[in-house]
PDB file of C-alpha atoms in Angstrom:
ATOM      1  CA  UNK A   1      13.571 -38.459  15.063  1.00 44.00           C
ATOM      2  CA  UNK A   2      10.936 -40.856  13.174  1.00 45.00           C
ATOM      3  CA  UNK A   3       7.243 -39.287  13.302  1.00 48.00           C
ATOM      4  CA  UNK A   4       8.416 -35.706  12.569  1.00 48.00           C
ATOM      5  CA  UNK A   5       8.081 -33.274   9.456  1.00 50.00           C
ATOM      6  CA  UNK A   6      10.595 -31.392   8.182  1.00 50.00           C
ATOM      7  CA  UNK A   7      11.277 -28.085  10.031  1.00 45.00           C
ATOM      8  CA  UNK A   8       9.977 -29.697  13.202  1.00 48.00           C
ATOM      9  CA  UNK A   9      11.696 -28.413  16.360  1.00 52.00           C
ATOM     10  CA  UNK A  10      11.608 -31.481  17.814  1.00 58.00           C
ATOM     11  CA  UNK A  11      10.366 -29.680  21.157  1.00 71.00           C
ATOM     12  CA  UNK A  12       6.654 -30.983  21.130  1.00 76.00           C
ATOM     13  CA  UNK A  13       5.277 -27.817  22.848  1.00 86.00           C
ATOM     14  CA  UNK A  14       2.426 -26.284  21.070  1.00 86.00           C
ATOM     15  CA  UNK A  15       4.190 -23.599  19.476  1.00 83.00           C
ATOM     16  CA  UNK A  16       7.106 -25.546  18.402  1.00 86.00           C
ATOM     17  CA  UNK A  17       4.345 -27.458  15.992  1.00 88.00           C
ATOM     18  CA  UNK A  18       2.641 -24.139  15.312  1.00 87.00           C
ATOM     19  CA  UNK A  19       6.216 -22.841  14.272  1.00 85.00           C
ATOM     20  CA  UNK A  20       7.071 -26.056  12.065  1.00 88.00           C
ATOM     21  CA  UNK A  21       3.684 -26.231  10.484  1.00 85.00           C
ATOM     22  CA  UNK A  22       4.224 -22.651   9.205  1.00 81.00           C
ATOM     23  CA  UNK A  23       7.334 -23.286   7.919  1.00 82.00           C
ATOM     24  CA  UNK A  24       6.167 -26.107   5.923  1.00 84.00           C
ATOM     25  CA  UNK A  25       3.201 -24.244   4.358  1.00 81.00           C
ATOM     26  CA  UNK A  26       5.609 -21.729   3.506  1.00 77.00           C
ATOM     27  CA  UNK A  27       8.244 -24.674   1.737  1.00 80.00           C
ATOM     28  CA  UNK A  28       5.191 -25.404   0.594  1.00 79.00           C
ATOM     29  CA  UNK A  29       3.948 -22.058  -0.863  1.00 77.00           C
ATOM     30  CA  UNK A  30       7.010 -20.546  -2.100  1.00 73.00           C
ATOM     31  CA  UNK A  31       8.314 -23.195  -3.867  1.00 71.00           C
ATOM     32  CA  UNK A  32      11.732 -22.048  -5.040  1.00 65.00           C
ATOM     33  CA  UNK A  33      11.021 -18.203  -4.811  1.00 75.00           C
ATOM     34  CA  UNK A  34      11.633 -15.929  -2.184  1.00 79.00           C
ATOM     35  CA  UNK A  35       8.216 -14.672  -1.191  1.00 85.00           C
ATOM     36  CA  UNK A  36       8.681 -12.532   2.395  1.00 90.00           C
ATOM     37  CA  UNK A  37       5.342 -14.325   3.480  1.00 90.00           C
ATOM     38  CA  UNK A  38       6.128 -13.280   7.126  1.00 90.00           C
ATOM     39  CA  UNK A  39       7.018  -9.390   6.025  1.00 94.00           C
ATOM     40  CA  UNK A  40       3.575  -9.345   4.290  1.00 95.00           C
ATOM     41  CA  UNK A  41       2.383 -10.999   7.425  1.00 95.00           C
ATOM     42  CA  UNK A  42       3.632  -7.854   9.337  1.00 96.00           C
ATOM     43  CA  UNK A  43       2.509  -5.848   7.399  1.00 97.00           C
ATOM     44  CA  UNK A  44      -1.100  -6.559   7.091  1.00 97.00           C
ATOM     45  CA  UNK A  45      -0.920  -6.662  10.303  1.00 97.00           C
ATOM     46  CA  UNK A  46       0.331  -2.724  10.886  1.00 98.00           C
ATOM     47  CA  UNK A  47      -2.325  -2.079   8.587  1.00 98.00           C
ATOM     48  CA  UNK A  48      -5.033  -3.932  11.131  1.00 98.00           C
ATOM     49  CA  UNK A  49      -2.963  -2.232  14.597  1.00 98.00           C
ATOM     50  CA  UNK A  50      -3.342   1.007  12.455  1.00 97.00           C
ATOM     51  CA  UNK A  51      -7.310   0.584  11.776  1.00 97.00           C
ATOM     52  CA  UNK A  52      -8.253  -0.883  14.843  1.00 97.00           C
ATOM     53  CA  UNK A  53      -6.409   1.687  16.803  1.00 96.00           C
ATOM     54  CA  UNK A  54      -7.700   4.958  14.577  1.00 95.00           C
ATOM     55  CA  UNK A  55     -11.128   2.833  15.276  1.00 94.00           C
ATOM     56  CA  UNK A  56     -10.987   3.192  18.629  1.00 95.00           C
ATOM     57  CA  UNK A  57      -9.755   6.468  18.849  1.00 94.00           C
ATOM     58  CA  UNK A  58     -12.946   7.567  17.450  1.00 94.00           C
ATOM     59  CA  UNK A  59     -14.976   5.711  19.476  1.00 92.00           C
ATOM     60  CA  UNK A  60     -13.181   7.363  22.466  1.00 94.00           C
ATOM     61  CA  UNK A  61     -13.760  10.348  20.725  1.00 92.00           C
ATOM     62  CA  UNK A  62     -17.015   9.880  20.286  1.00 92.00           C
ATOM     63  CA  UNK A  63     -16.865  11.122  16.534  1.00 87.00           C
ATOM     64  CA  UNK A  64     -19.998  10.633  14.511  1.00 87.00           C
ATOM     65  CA  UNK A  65     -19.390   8.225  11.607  1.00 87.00           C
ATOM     66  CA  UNK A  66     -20.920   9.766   8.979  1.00 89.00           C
ATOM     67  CA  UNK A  67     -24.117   7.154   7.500  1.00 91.00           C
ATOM     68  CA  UNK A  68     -22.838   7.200   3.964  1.00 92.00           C
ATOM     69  CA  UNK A  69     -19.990   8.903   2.194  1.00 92.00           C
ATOM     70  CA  UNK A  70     -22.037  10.747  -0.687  1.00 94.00           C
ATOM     71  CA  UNK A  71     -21.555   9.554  -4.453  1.00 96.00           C
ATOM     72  CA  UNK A  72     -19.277  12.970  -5.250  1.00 97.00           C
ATOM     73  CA  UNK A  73     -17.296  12.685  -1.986  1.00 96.00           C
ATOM     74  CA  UNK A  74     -16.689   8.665  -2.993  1.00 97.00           C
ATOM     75  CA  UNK A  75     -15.529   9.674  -6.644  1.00 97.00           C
ATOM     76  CA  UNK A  76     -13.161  12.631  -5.617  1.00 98.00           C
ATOM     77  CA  UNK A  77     -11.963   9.953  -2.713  1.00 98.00           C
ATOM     78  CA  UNK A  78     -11.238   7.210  -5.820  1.00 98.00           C
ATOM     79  CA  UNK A  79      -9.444  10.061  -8.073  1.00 98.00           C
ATOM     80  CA  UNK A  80      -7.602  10.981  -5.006  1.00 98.00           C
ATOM     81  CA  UNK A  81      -6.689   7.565  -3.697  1.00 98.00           C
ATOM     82  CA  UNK A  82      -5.484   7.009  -7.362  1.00 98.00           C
ATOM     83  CA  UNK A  83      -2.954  10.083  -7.666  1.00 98.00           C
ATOM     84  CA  UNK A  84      -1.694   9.697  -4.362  1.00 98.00           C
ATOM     85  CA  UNK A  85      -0.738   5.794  -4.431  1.00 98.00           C
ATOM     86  CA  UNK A  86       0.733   6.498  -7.962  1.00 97.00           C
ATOM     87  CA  UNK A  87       2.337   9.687  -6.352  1.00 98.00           C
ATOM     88  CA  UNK A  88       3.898   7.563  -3.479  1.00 98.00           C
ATOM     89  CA  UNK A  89       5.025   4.298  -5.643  1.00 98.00           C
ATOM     90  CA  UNK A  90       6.220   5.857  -8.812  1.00 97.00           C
ATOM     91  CA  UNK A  91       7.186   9.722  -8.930  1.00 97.00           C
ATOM     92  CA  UNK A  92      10.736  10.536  -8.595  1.00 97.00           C
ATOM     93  CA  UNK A  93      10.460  12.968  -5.946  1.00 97.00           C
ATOM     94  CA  UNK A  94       9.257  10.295  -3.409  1.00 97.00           C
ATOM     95  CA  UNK A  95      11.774   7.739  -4.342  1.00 97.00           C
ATOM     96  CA  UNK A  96      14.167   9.092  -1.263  1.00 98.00           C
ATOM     97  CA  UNK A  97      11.105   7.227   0.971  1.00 97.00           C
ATOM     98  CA  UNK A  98      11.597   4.060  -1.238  1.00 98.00           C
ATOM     99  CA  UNK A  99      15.301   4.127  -1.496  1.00 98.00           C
ATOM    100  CA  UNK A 100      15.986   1.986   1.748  1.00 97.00           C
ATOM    101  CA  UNK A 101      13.687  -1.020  -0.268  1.00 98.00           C
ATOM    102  CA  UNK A 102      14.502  -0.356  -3.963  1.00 98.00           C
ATOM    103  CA  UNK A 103      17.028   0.020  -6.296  1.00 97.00           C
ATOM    104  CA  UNK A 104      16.488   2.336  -9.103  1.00 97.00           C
ATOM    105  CA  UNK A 105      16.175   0.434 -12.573  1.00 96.00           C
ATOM    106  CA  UNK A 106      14.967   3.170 -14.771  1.00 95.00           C
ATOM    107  CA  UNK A 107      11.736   4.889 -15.612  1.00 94.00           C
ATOM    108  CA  UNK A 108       8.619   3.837 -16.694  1.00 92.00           C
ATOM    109  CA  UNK A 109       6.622   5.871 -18.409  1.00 86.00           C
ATOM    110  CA  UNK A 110       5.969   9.721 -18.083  1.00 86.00           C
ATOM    111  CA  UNK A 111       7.451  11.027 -14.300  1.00 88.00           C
ATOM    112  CA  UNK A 112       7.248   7.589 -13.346  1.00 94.00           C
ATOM    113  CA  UNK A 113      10.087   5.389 -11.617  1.00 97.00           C
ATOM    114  CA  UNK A 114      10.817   1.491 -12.184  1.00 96.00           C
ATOM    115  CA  UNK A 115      12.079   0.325  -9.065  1.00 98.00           C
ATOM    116  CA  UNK A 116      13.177  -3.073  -7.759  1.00 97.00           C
ATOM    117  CA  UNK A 117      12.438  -4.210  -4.727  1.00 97.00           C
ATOM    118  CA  UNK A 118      15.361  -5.584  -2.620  1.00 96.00           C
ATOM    119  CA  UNK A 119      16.157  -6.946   0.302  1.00 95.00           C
ATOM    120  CA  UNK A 120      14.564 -10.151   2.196  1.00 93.00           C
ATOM    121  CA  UNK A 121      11.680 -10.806   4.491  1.00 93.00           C
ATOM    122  CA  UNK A 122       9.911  -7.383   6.097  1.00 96.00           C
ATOM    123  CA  UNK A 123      12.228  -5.248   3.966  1.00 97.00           C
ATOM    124  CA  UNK A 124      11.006  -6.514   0.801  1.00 96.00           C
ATOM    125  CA  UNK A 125       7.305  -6.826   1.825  1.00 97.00           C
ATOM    126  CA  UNK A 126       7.631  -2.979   2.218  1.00 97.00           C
ATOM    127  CA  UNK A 127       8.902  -2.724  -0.743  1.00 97.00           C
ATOM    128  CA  UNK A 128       6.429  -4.816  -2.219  1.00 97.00           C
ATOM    129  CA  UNK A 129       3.974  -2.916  -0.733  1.00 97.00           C
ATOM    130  CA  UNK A 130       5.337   1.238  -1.514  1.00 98.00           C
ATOM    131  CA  UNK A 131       6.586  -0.070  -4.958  1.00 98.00           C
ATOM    132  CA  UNK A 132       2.795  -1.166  -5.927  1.00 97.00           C
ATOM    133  CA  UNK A 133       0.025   1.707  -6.624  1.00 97.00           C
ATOM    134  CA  UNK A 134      -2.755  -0.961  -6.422  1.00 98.00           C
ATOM    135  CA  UNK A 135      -1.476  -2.271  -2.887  1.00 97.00           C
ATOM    136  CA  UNK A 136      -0.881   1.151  -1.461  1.00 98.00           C
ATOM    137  CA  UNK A 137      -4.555   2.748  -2.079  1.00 98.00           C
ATOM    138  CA  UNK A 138      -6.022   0.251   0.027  1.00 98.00           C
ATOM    139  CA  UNK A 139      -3.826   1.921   2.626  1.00 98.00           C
ATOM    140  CA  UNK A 140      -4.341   5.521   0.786  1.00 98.00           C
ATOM    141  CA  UNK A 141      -7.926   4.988   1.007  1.00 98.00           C
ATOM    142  CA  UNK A 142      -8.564   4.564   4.558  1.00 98.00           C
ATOM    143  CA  UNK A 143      -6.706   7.110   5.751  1.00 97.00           C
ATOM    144  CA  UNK A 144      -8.463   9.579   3.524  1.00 97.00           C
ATOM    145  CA  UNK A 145     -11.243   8.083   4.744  1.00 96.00           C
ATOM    146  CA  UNK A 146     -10.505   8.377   8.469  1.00 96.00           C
ATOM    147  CA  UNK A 147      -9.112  11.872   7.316  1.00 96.00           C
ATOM    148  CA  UNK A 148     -13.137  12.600   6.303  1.00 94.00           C
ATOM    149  CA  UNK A 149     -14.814  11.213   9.152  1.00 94.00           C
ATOM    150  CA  UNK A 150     -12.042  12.920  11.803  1.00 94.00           C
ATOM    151  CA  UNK A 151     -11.577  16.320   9.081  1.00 95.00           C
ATOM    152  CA  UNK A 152     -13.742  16.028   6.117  1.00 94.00           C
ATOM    153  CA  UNK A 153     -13.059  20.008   4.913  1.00 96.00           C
ATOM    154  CA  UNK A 154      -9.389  19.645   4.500  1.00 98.00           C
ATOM    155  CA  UNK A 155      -9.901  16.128   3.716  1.00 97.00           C
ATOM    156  CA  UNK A 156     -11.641  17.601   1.002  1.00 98.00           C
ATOM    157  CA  UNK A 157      -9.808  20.018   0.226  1.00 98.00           C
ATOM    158  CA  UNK A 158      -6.275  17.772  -0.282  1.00 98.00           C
ATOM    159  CA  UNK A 159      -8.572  15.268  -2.321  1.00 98.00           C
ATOM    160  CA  UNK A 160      -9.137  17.744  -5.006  1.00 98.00           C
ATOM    161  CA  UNK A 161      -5.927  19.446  -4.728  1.00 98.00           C
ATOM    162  CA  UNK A 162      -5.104  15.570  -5.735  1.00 98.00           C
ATOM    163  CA  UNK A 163      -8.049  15.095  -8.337  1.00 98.00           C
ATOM    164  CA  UNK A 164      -6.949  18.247 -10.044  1.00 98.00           C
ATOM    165  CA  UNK A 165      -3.425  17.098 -10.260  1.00 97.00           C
ATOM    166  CA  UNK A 166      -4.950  13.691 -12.005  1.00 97.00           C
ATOM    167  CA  UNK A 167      -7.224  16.178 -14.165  1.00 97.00           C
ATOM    168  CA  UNK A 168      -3.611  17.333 -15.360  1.00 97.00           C
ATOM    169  CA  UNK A 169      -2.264  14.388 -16.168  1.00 95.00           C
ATOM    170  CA  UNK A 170      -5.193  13.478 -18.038  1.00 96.00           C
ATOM    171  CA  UNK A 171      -4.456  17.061 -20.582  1.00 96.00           C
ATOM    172  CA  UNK A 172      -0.983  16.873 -20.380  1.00 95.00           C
ATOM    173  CA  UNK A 173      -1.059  12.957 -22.185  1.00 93.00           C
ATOM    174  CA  UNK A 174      -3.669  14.203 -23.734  1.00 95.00           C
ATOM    175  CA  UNK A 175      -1.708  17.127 -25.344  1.00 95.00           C
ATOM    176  CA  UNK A 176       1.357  14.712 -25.920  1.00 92.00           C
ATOM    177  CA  UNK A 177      -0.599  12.815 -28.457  1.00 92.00           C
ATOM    178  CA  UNK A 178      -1.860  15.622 -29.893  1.00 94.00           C
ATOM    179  CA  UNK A 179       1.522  16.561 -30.647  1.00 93.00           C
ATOM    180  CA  UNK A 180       3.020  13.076 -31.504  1.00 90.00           C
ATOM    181  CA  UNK A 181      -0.214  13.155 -34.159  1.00 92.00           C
ATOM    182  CA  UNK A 182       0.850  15.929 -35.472  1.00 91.00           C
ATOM    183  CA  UNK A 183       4.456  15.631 -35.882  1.00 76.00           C
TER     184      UNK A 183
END
């Protein structure tokens, strides 16, 4: 077939050029690595089916957004969205919940897993995604903040719970050194 680009159907129809100009950009993209560009795909879109839906739930609801989250709420938020994404992609007593996208490598630092992400396509984009404490607070964060506009006293009340956890950390490494100085 002369005129057509690689990974072209061949069909004509709309979506068969829609389908074969995404598969080029991906070629394109990748290069030689395997990058699950339609599992991330999927998965940023949960994340919008997720907000959009919790959205509207509160609009049905007809729950008050608050006008501003004060600066004390938004720094015990941060410290919480912090311990919980590390909690979720690194500790060893969530790894059952990673298992089905990772294989165990080691650890890497303190109560803290290295995992590998396996698998292709939507598997490994979840795996991407729980392996990585950076990408999961973006999805930590808005639930805790849906969890303070829907339930902001036990919203609160888990956020410290987490902050003082992260307070712990904080003297237990601190305490480490000490020793490690000292020995």
């Amino acid at each position: 077939m002369s005129g057509t680009r690689p990974g072209d159907t061949g069909d004509g129809s709309p979506g068969g050029r829609v389908r074969a100009a995404a598969a080029e950009e991906k070629r394109e993209y990748e290069g030689d690595r395997d990058r699950p560009l339609g599992g991330f795909l999927a998965v940023a879109g949960t994340y919008a089916v997720v907000v959009t839906g919790a959205s509207l739930l509160l609009r049905r609801r007809r729950q008050p957004l608050p006008e501003r989250i004060g600066g004390a709420d938004l720094a015990l938020l941060a410290v919480a969205t912090h311990k919980l994404s590390r909690l979720l992609a690194k500790d060893p007593v969530t790894s059952p919940l990673r298992a089905p996208f990772t294989r165990f490598e080691g650890l890497s630092g303190p109560a803290e897993l290295a995992e590998k992400v396996r698998g292709t396509g939507l598997r490994k984009a979840v795996g991407a995604l729980i392996t990585c404490p950076f990408c999961l607070a973006v999805w930590v964060a808005t639930a805790l903040a849906f969890g303070f506009v829907v339930a902001p006293r036990a919203t609160r009340l888990a956020a410290s719970v987490l902050a003082v956890v992260t307070g712990a950390d904080v003297l237990h490494f601190a305490y480490a050194a000490l020793e490690d100085k000292a020995g």
